[in-house]
PDB file of C-alpha atoms in Angstrom:
ATOM      1  CA  MET F 214    -122.235 183.789 -43.131  1.00 74.00           C
ATOM      2  CA  PRO F 215    -122.963 184.191 -46.854  1.00 75.00           C
ATOM      3  CA  ILE F 216    -120.096 184.542 -49.313  1.00 73.00           C
ATOM      4  CA  LEU F 217    -120.246 188.068 -50.743  1.00 76.00           C
ATOM      5  CA  PHE F 218    -118.120 187.455 -53.833  1.00 79.00           C
ATOM      6  CA  ASP F 219    -117.871 185.023 -56.747  1.00 85.00           C
ATOM      7  CA  CYS F 220    -115.171 182.500 -55.777  1.00 86.00           C
ATOM      8  CA  ASN F 221    -115.010 180.996 -59.276  1.00 90.00           C
ATOM      9  CA  ALA F 222    -114.635 184.387 -60.938  1.00 88.00           C
ATOM     10  CA  ILE F 223    -111.832 185.348 -58.556  1.00 87.00           C
ATOM     11  CA  ALA F 224    -110.032 182.005 -59.025  1.00 86.00           C
ATOM     12  CA  SER F 225    -110.357 182.328 -62.794  1.00 89.00           C
ATOM     13  CA  GLN F 226    -109.045 185.901 -62.757  1.00 88.00           C
ATOM     14  CA  VAL F 227    -106.095 184.945 -60.532  1.00 85.00           C
ATOM     15  CA  LEU F 228    -105.075 182.173 -62.940  1.00 86.00           C
ATOM     16  CA  GLN F 229    -105.464 184.471 -65.959  1.00 89.00           C
ATOM     17  CA  ASP F 230    -103.362 187.170 -64.273  1.00 84.00           C
ATOM     18  CA  GLU F 231    -100.673 184.644 -63.285  1.00 83.00           C
ATOM     19  CA  ALA F 232    -100.549 183.206 -66.823  1.00 86.00           C
ATOM     20  CA  SER F 233    -100.254 186.692 -68.287  1.00 84.00           C
ATOM     21  CA  ALA F 234     -97.434 187.565 -65.870  1.00 79.00           C
ATOM     22  CA  LEU F 235     -95.565 184.379 -66.836  1.00 80.00           C
ATOM     23  CA  LEU F 236     -95.878 185.178 -70.536  1.00 83.00           C
ATOM     24  CA  GLU F 237     -94.518 188.681 -69.906  1.00 79.00           C
ATOM     25  CA  SER F 238     -91.595 187.146 -67.985  1.00 77.00           C
ATOM     26  CA  VAL F 239     -90.700 184.977 -70.981  1.00 78.00           C
ATOM     27  CA  GLN F 240     -90.113 188.144 -73.019  1.00 74.00           C
ATOM     28  CA  GLN F 241     -87.403 189.258 -70.574  1.00 74.00           C
ATOM     29  CA  PHE F 242     -85.286 186.251 -71.526  1.00 73.00           C
ATOM     30  CA  GLN F 243     -85.533 187.015 -75.227  1.00 69.00           C
ATOM     31  CA  LYS F 244     -83.412 190.161 -74.733  1.00 69.00           C
ATOM     32  CA  PRO F 245     -79.736 190.356 -73.752  1.00 71.00           C
ATOM     33  CA  ASN F 246     -79.327 189.860 -70.010  1.00 80.00           C
ATOM     34  CA  ASP F 247     -76.934 188.618 -67.336  1.00 88.00           C
ATOM     35  CA  LEU F 248     -78.666 185.256 -66.767  1.00 89.00           C
ATOM     36  CA  GLU F 249     -76.026 183.035 -68.379  1.00 91.00           C
ATOM     37  CA  ALA F 250     -73.204 184.772 -66.501  1.00 93.00           C
ATOM     38  CA  ILE F 251     -75.201 184.525 -63.252  1.00 94.00           C
ATOM     39  CA  VAL F 252     -75.821 180.792 -63.661  1.00 94.00           C
ATOM     40  CA  LYS F 253     -72.125 180.253 -64.403  1.00 96.00           C
ATOM     41  CA  LEU F 254     -71.148 182.318 -61.345  1.00 96.00           C
ATOM     42  CA  ILE F 255     -73.447 180.322 -59.043  1.00 96.00           C
ATOM     43  CA  LEU F 256     -72.281 176.962 -60.440  1.00 96.00           C
ATOM     44  CA  GLU F 257     -68.620 177.923 -60.006  1.00 97.00           C
ATOM     45  CA  SER F 258     -69.348 179.042 -56.450  1.00 97.00           C
ATOM     46  CA  GLN F 259     -71.035 175.721 -55.651  1.00 96.00           C
ATOM     47  CA  GLU F 260     -68.109 173.771 -57.152  1.00 97.00           C
ATOM     48  CA  LYS F 261     -65.739 175.634 -54.794  1.00 97.00           C
ATOM     49  CA  GLY F 262     -67.910 174.823 -51.767  1.00 97.00           C
ATOM     50  CA  GLY F 263     -69.635 178.198 -51.739  1.00 97.00           C
ATOM     51  CA  LYS F 264     -73.326 178.879 -51.395  1.00 98.00           C
ATOM     52  CA  LEU F 265     -75.906 181.288 -52.729  1.00 98.00           C
ATOM     53  CA  VAL F 266     -76.718 183.737 -49.936  1.00 98.00           C
ATOM     54  CA  ILE F 267     -80.094 185.315 -50.609  1.00 98.00           C
ATOM     55  CA  VAL F 268     -80.947 188.640 -48.987  1.00 98.00           C
ATOM     56  CA  GLY F 269     -84.249 190.489 -48.792  1.00 97.00           C
ATOM     57  CA  VAL F 270     -86.288 192.610 -46.422  1.00 96.00           C
ATOM     58  CA  GLY F 271     -90.072 192.816 -45.985  1.00 94.00           C
ATOM     59  CA  LYS F 272     -92.031 190.810 -48.569  1.00 93.00           C
ATOM     60  CA  SER F 273     -88.816 190.298 -50.529  1.00 94.00           C
ATOM     61  CA  ALA F 274     -87.430 188.456 -47.491  1.00 96.00           C
ATOM     62  CA  LEU F 275     -90.226 185.915 -47.828  1.00 96.00           C
ATOM     63  CA  VAL F 276     -89.359 185.444 -51.500  1.00 94.00           C
ATOM     64  CA  ALA F 277     -85.676 185.104 -50.572  1.00 96.00           C
ATOM     65  CA  GLN F 278     -86.472 182.476 -47.935  1.00 97.00           C
ATOM     66  CA  LYS F 279     -88.564 180.499 -50.438  1.00 97.00           C
ATOM     67  CA  ILE F 280     -85.810 180.556 -53.067  1.00 96.00           C
ATOM     68  CA  SER F 281     -83.234 179.471 -50.488  1.00 97.00           C
ATOM     69  CA  ALA F 282     -85.459 176.623 -49.276  1.00 97.00           C
ATOM     70  CA  SER F 283     -86.006 175.479 -52.874  1.00 96.00           C
ATOM     71  CA  MET F 284     -82.260 175.551 -53.527  1.00 95.00           C
ATOM     72  CA  LEU F 285     -81.598 173.485 -50.405  1.00 97.00           C
ATOM     73  CA  SER F 286     -84.279 170.940 -51.277  1.00 97.00           C
ATOM     74  CA  THR F 287     -82.575 170.325 -54.630  1.00 95.00           C
ATOM     75  CA  GLY F 288     -79.191 169.718 -53.000  1.00 95.00           C
ATOM     76  CA  ASN F 289     -77.691 173.143 -53.647  1.00 96.00           C
ATOM     77  CA  ARG F 290     -75.971 175.129 -50.919  1.00 97.00           C
ATOM     78  CA  SER F 291     -77.938 178.214 -49.978  1.00 98.00           C
ATOM     79  CA  ALA F 292     -78.798 180.413 -47.016  1.00 98.00           C
ATOM     80  CA  PHE F 293     -81.132 183.290 -46.266  1.00 98.00           C
ATOM     81  CA  LEU F 294     -79.568 186.381 -44.701  1.00 98.00           C
ATOM     82  CA  HIS F 295     -81.696 189.155 -43.236  1.00 97.00           C
ATOM     83  CA  PRO F 296     -79.900 192.488 -43.804  1.00 96.00           C
ATOM     84  CA  THR F 297     -80.629 193.847 -40.335  1.00 94.00           C
ATOM     85  CA  GLU F 298     -79.342 190.684 -38.670  1.00 95.00           C
ATOM     86  CA  ALA F 299     -76.293 190.776 -40.956  1.00 94.00           C
ATOM     87  CA  MET F 300     -75.328 194.141 -39.494  1.00 92.00           C
ATOM     88  CA  HIS F 301     -75.607 192.694 -35.971  1.00 94.00           C
ATOM     89  CA  GLY F 302     -73.403 189.628 -36.280  1.00 92.00           C
ATOM     90  CA  ASP F 303     -74.895 187.343 -38.929  1.00 94.00           C
ATOM     91  CA  LEU F 304     -72.551 188.613 -41.641  1.00 93.00           C
ATOM     92  CA  GLY F 305     -70.160 185.968 -40.313  1.00 93.00           C
ATOM     93  CA  MET F 306     -72.206 183.279 -42.075  1.00 95.00           C
ATOM     94  CA  VAL F 307     -71.038 184.629 -45.450  1.00 96.00           C
ATOM     95  CA  GLU F 308     -67.975 182.654 -46.496  1.00 95.00           C
ATOM     96  CA  LYS F 309     -65.167 183.057 -49.030  1.00 93.00           C
ATOM     97  CA  ASN F 310     -66.743 181.492 -52.151  1.00 96.00           C
ATOM     98  CA  ASP F 311     -70.336 182.610 -51.555  1.00 97.00           C
ATOM     99  CA  VAL F 312     -72.347 184.574 -54.101  1.00 98.00           C
ATOM    100  CA  ILE F 313     -74.948 187.095 -52.916  1.00 98.00           C
ATOM    101  CA  LEU F 314     -78.430 187.514 -54.424  1.00 98.00           C
ATOM    102  CA  MET F 315     -80.190 190.669 -53.201  1.00 97.00           C
ATOM    103  CA  ILE F 316     -83.924 190.889 -53.861  1.00 96.00           C
ATOM    104  CA  SER F 317     -85.787 194.191 -53.678  1.00 95.00           C
ATOM    105  CA  TYR F 318     -88.722 195.232 -55.844  1.00 92.00           C
ATOM    106  CA  GLY F 319     -87.899 198.942 -55.735  1.00 93.00           C
ATOM    107  CA  GLY F 320     -84.160 198.563 -55.216  1.00 95.00           C
ATOM    108  CA  GLU F 321     -84.045 201.391 -52.688  1.00 96.00           C
ATOM    109  CA  SER F 322     -84.274 199.518 -49.351  1.00 94.00           C
ATOM    110  CA  LEU F 323     -81.828 201.186 -46.980  1.00 95.00           C
ATOM    111  CA  GLU F 324     -81.116 197.909 -45.181  1.00 95.00           C
ATOM    112  CA  LEU F 325     -79.855 196.356 -48.420  1.00 96.00           C
ATOM    113  CA  LEU F 326     -77.982 199.446 -49.555  1.00 96.00           C
ATOM    114  CA  ASN F 327     -76.160 199.622 -46.206  1.00 94.00           C
ATOM    115  CA  LEU F 328     -75.170 195.956 -46.462  1.00 96.00           C
ATOM    116  CA  VAL F 329     -73.697 196.168 -49.981  1.00 94.00           C
ATOM    117  CA  SER F 330     -70.539 198.026 -48.945  1.00 89.00           C
ATOM    118  CA  HIS F 331     -69.732 195.386 -46.331  1.00 92.00           C
ATOM    119  CA  LEU F 332     -70.195 192.566 -48.852  1.00 94.00           C
ATOM    120  CA  LYS F 333     -68.116 194.378 -51.469  1.00 90.00           C
ATOM    121  CA  ARG F 334     -65.344 194.883 -48.918  1.00 90.00           C
ATOM    122  CA  LEU F 335     -65.307 191.096 -48.511  1.00 89.00           C
ATOM    123  CA  SER F 336     -65.017 190.742 -52.337  1.00 88.00           C
ATOM    124  CA  HIS F 337     -68.335 188.971 -52.864  1.00 93.00           C
ATOM    125  CA  LYS F 338     -70.085 189.086 -56.229  1.00 96.00           C
ATOM    126  CA  ILE F 339     -73.547 190.592 -55.907  1.00 97.00           C
ATOM    127  CA  ILE F 340     -76.541 189.762 -58.078  1.00 97.00           C
ATOM    128  CA  THR F 341     -79.412 192.243 -57.822  1.00 96.00           C
ATOM    129  CA  PHE F 342     -83.012 191.296 -58.584  1.00 93.00           C
ATOM    130  CA  THR F 343     -85.060 194.517 -58.849  1.00 92.00           C
ATOM    131  CA  LYS F 344     -87.614 196.168 -61.124  1.00 90.00           C
ATOM    132  CA  SER F 345     -85.109 198.626 -62.561  1.00 90.00           C
ATOM    133  CA  PRO F 346     -81.472 198.458 -63.638  1.00 90.00           C
ATOM    134  CA  ASN F 347     -81.328 202.129 -62.609  1.00 94.00           C
ATOM    135  CA  SER F 348     -82.244 201.535 -58.957  1.00 95.00           C
ATOM    136  CA  SER F 349     -79.611 202.354 -56.350  1.00 97.00           C
ATOM    137  CA  LEU F 350     -79.203 198.673 -55.465  1.00 97.00           C
ATOM    138  CA  SER F 351     -78.879 197.537 -59.086  1.00 95.00           C
ATOM    139  CA  LYS F 352     -76.177 200.112 -59.741  1.00 96.00           C
ATOM    140  CA  LEU F 353     -74.148 198.726 -56.825  1.00 96.00           C
ATOM    141  CA  GLY F 354     -74.403 195.090 -57.926  1.00 96.00           C
ATOM    142  CA  ASP F 355     -72.182 193.146 -60.297  1.00 95.00           C
ATOM    143  CA  TYR F 356     -75.060 191.441 -62.140  1.00 95.00           C
ATOM    144  CA  TYR F 357     -78.710 192.365 -62.668  1.00 93.00           C
ATOM    145  CA  LEU F 358     -81.920 190.358 -63.077  1.00 90.00           C
ATOM    146  CA  SER F 359     -85.154 192.149 -63.954  1.00 86.00           C
ATOM    147  CA  LEU F 360     -88.102 191.898 -61.600  1.00 76.00           C
ATOM    148  CA  LYS F 361     -90.323 194.029 -63.782  1.00 72.00           C
ATOM    149  CA  ILE F 362     -94.021 193.491 -63.081  1.00 68.00           C
ATOM    150  CA  LYS F 363     -96.541 195.420 -65.156  1.00 65.00           C
ATOM    151  CA  LYS F 364     -99.461 194.733 -62.851  1.00 61.00           C
ATOM    152  CA  LYS F 365     -99.362 193.766 -59.202  1.00 60.00           C
ATOM    153  CA  LEU F 366    -101.816 190.970 -58.556  1.00 57.00           C
ATOM    154  CA  ALA F 367    -104.456 191.603 -55.888  1.00 59.00           C
ATOM    155  CA  PRO F 368    -106.869 188.665 -55.979  1.00 57.00           C
ATOM    156  CA  LEU F 369    -108.084 189.141 -52.406  1.00 56.00           C
ATOM    157  CA  THR F 370    -109.273 192.718 -52.771  1.00 54.00           C
ATOM    158  CA  PRO F 371    -112.949 191.719 -52.260  1.00 49.00           C
ATOM    159  CA  LEU F 372    -111.955 189.933 -49.033  1.00 46.00           C
ATOM    160  CA  GLN F 373    -110.295 193.067 -47.734  1.00 44.00           C
ATOM    161  CA  ARG F 374    -113.670 194.816 -47.760  1.00 42.00           C
ATOM    162  CA  LEU F 375    -115.367 192.259 -45.510  1.00 42.00           C
ATOM    163  CA  PRO F 376    -116.287 193.547 -42.058  1.00 44.00           C
ATOM    164  CA  LEU F 377    -114.304 192.203 -39.123  1.00 41.00           C
ATOM    165  CA  PRO F 378    -116.215 189.896 -36.719  1.00 40.00           C
TER     166      PRO F 378
END
């Protein structure tokens, strides 16, 4: 089967897009933000035996799982919590000194919004990681990290047009 697209051009474009996105991310840390307070909060939690509980649904769940795995591989306490499972018994894994990181691009996922009140009732600090500080989720959190992306990357678009076998 012949390749119907330029692999080198796509690879080059993907790397250029990724580099551009990284440079845009750097600008976020040149403005006032909650990052220093968040790092301090997480470190204090770890010192008290707590962990970073990372929550996400859909594609954000995959990101949350990756962050949690990276934290664990560097010797930091962390766990992934799926919001639906949390509402059906898994909320018990959240302990006294844990800090919660909720990831949602839009910040309007009902599963996350429904979970916030339960976590707040248990007096947990909540960090939100969304595209807007004005999202419903961000407004409910204690700390906010920006997940602003100007352009969503779609390097496989030509592959999506290939006919199925």
